[in-house]
Amino acid sequence: MKTASLIFLAGSLLAVALPASAQERVWRCGNEYTNNATVAQQKGCKVLEGGNVTVVQGTKPSGGGSASSGSGPAAARAPAGSPRVEGVDQRARDGEARSVLEAELKKAEARQAELQKEYNNGEPEKQGSEGRNYQKYLDRVAGMKAELARNESDIAGIRRELGRLPAKQ
């Protein structure tokens, strides 16, 4: 038992000491960071202390043309290596997606009408023991109100998705 805790303690100390010794000094030069001492001295940078700094180099977008080539944002490109879909197939997929979304919208709107009828403008009929326990009634009304709001949000989301699809042709 004693040796196991000693091994654990030694391993923990080693794990803490290694990253600290491997960490180089990092200087901040405005919005840039460097670990090159000569560059830091030339630019008059300040040493960063107190934490590890991870700098990830940004990547520049690759592409043959610029945004001014006339294609604009409407002609979004698929990631490299993705399968190419013909126009007819894509229109079929869009039509299928539209019909699924329209069916979901009808179902959500029917559910919303049912919930509003049951909610009765915040005064639904009391059920069973709710006549004796008013808090139970208030909890059910609050749940109904939350469900109405959630369903309304779902309907708005479906309508947004329908708006993103290309127009029917």
C-alpha positions as a printed NumPy array, in Angstrom:
array([[  0.   ,   0.   ,   0.   ],
       [  2.791,   2.377,   0.934],
       [  4.812,   1.595,  -2.193],
       [  1.777,   2.066,  -4.43 ],
       [  1.145,   5.549,  -3.041],
       [  4.852,   6.413,  -3.383],
       [  4.851,   5.285,  -7.022],
       [  1.717,   7.33 ,  -7.672],
       [  3.25 ,  10.376,  -5.98 ],
       [  6.482,  10.055,  -7.961],
       [  4.56 ,   9.655, -11.225],
       [  2.452,  12.698, -10.439],
       [  5.491,  14.831,  -9.7  ],
       [  7.182,  13.659, -12.887],
       [  4.071,  14.442, -14.951],
       [  3.916,  17.959, -13.506],
       [  7.635,  18.642, -13.894],
       [  8.026,  17.473, -17.508],
       [  5.605,  19.873, -19.211],
       [  6.96 ,  22.792, -17.186],
       [ 10.52 ,  22.124, -18.272],
       [  9.5  ,  21.558, -21.88 ],
       [  7.651,  24.89 , -22.026],
       [  9.678,  27.606, -23.758],
       [  9.446,  31.286, -23.032],
       [  6.779,  33.026, -25.052],
       [  6.714,  36.742, -25.851],
       [  3.726,  38.845, -26.836],
       [  4.208,  41.455, -29.509],
       [  0.857,  43.224, -29.795],
       [ -1.487,  40.613, -31.256],
       [  1.333,  38.276, -32.213],
       [  3.169,  35.711, -30.118],
       [  6.669,  34.361, -30.609],
       [  9.131,  32.046, -28.92 ],
       [ 12.088,  33.513, -30.816],
       [ 14.165,  35.614, -28.393],
       [ 15.918,  37.678, -31.073],
       [ 12.659,  38.672, -32.764],
       [ 11.181,  39.508, -29.371],
       [ 14.116,  41.779, -28.519],
       [ 13.953,  43.548, -31.885],
       [ 10.235,  44.268, -31.548],
       [ 10.354,  45.051, -27.824],
       [  7.944,  42.274, -26.836],
       [  6.904,  41.377, -23.301],
       [  7.398,  37.932, -21.751],
       [  4.168,  36.072, -20.966],
       [  4.073,  34.458, -17.572],
       [  1.597,  32.435, -15.589],
       [  0.108,  30.045, -18.107],
       [  0.638,  27.879, -21.104],
       [  0.009,  29.435, -24.475],
       [ -1.13 ,  27.416, -27.448],
       [ -0.924,  29.133, -30.801],
       [ -2.578,  27.526, -33.792],
       [ -1.549,  28.822, -37.178],
       [ -4.503,  29.839, -39.308],
       [ -5.061,  28.394, -42.734],
       [ -5.844,  30.369, -45.815],
       [ -8.784,  29.19 , -47.881],
       [ -7.708,  27.393, -50.989],
       [ -9.569,  27.985, -54.189],
       [ -9.055,  28.798, -57.797],
       [-11.172,  31.921, -57.899],
       [-12.093,  34.842, -55.768],
       [-15.502,  35.944, -54.537],
       [-15.679,  38.477, -57.352],
       [-15.684,  35.759, -60.011],
       [-19.438,  36.137, -60.368],
       [-20.453,  32.959, -58.574],
       [-21.188,  34.76 , -55.303],
       [-22.334,  33.109, -52.097],
       [-25.246,  31.325, -53.806],
       [-22.91 ,  28.894, -55.554],
       [-21.555,  27.109, -52.493],
       [-19.035,  24.416, -53.267],
       [-19.045,  20.918, -51.849],
       [-16.007,  19.774, -49.865],
       [-13.225,  18.171, -51.866],
       [-13.707,  14.454, -52.347],
       [-17.486,  14.519, -51.906],
       [-19.527,  12.772, -54.593],
       [-20.96 ,  14.965, -57.3  ],
       [-24.765,  15.002, -57.584],
       [-26.433,  15.737, -60.904],
       [-28.978,  18.558, -61.101],
       [-31.933,  16.212, -61.625],
       [-30.971,  14.094, -58.619],
       [-30.49 ,  17.176, -56.472],
       [-33.901,  18.538, -57.463],
       [-35.439,  15.173, -56.554],
       [-33.721,  15.249, -53.175],
       [-34.859,  18.822, -52.579],
       [-38.429,  17.885, -53.527],
       [-38.366,  14.919, -51.165],
       [-36.954,  17.068, -48.359],
       [-39.651,  19.669, -49.019],
       [-42.447,  17.086, -48.849],
       [-41.087,  15.644, -45.587],
       [-40.793,  19.11 , -44.051],
       [-44.295,  20.068, -45.217],
       [-45.716,  16.903, -43.642],
       [-43.872,  17.686, -40.397],
       [-45.181,  21.25 , -40.517],
       [-48.79 ,  20.073, -40.93 ],
       [-48.364,  17.654, -38.029],
       [-46.826,  20.361, -35.811],
       [-49.548,  22.875, -36.719],
       [-52.27 ,  20.31 , -35.918],
       [-50.576,  19.604, -32.576],
       [-50.399,  23.354, -31.901],
       [-54.138,  23.756, -32.552],
       [-54.851,  20.814, -30.227],
       [-52.617,  22.271, -27.496],
       [-54.222,  25.721, -27.788],
       [-57.69 ,  24.207, -27.53 ],
       [-56.681,  22.226, -24.428],
       [-54.851,  25.252, -22.917],
       [-58.012,  27.383, -23.306],
       [-56.228,  30.753, -23.002],
       [-54.517,  29.764, -19.753],
       [-57.633,  28.387, -18.095],
       [-57.888,  24.67 , -18.902],
       [-60.479,  22.55 , -17.165],
       [-59.438,  21.122, -13.831],
       [-58.889,  17.394, -13.669],
       [-59.418,  14.983, -10.776],
       [-57.594,  16.067,  -7.638],
       [-56.697,  19.493,  -9.028],
       [-59.874,  20.881,  -7.424],
       [-58.388,  20.162,  -4.004],
       [-54.753,  20.791,  -4.936],
       [-54.492,  24.131,  -6.745],
       [-50.684,  23.934,  -7.053],
       [-51.047,  20.755,  -9.088],
       [-53.334,  22.642, -11.457],
       [-50.892,  25.551, -11.736],
       [-48.032,  23.132, -12.481],
       [-50.042,  21.483, -15.255],
       [-50.957,  24.882, -16.757],
       [-47.288,  25.944, -16.693],
       [-46.315,  22.684, -18.405],
       [-48.956,  23.247, -21.072],
       [-47.691,  26.789, -21.655],
       [-44.118,  25.513, -22.017],
       [-45.25 ,  22.813, -24.44 ],
       [-47.086,  25.414, -26.524],
       [-43.95 ,  27.569, -26.69 ],
       [-41.786,  24.561, -27.594],
       [-44.17 ,  23.512, -30.347],
       [-44.304,  27.081, -31.695],
       [-40.513,  27.085, -31.799],
       [-40.57 ,  23.785, -33.697],
       [-42.986,  25.241, -36.24 ],
       [-40.736,  28.29 , -36.727],
       [-37.722,  26.009, -37.231],
       [-39.518,  23.913, -39.843],
       [-40.587,  27.062, -41.682],
       [-36.978,  28.3  , -41.66 ],
       [-35.8  ,  24.999, -43.133],
       [-38.48 ,  25.198, -45.81 ],
       [-37.327,  28.741, -46.624],
       [-33.76 ,  27.493, -47.145],
       [-34.79 ,  24.967, -49.759],
       [-34.885,  26.038, -53.409],
       [-38.298,  27.097, -54.703],
       [-40.58 ,  24.449, -56.187],
       [-40.2  ,  24.066, -59.922]])
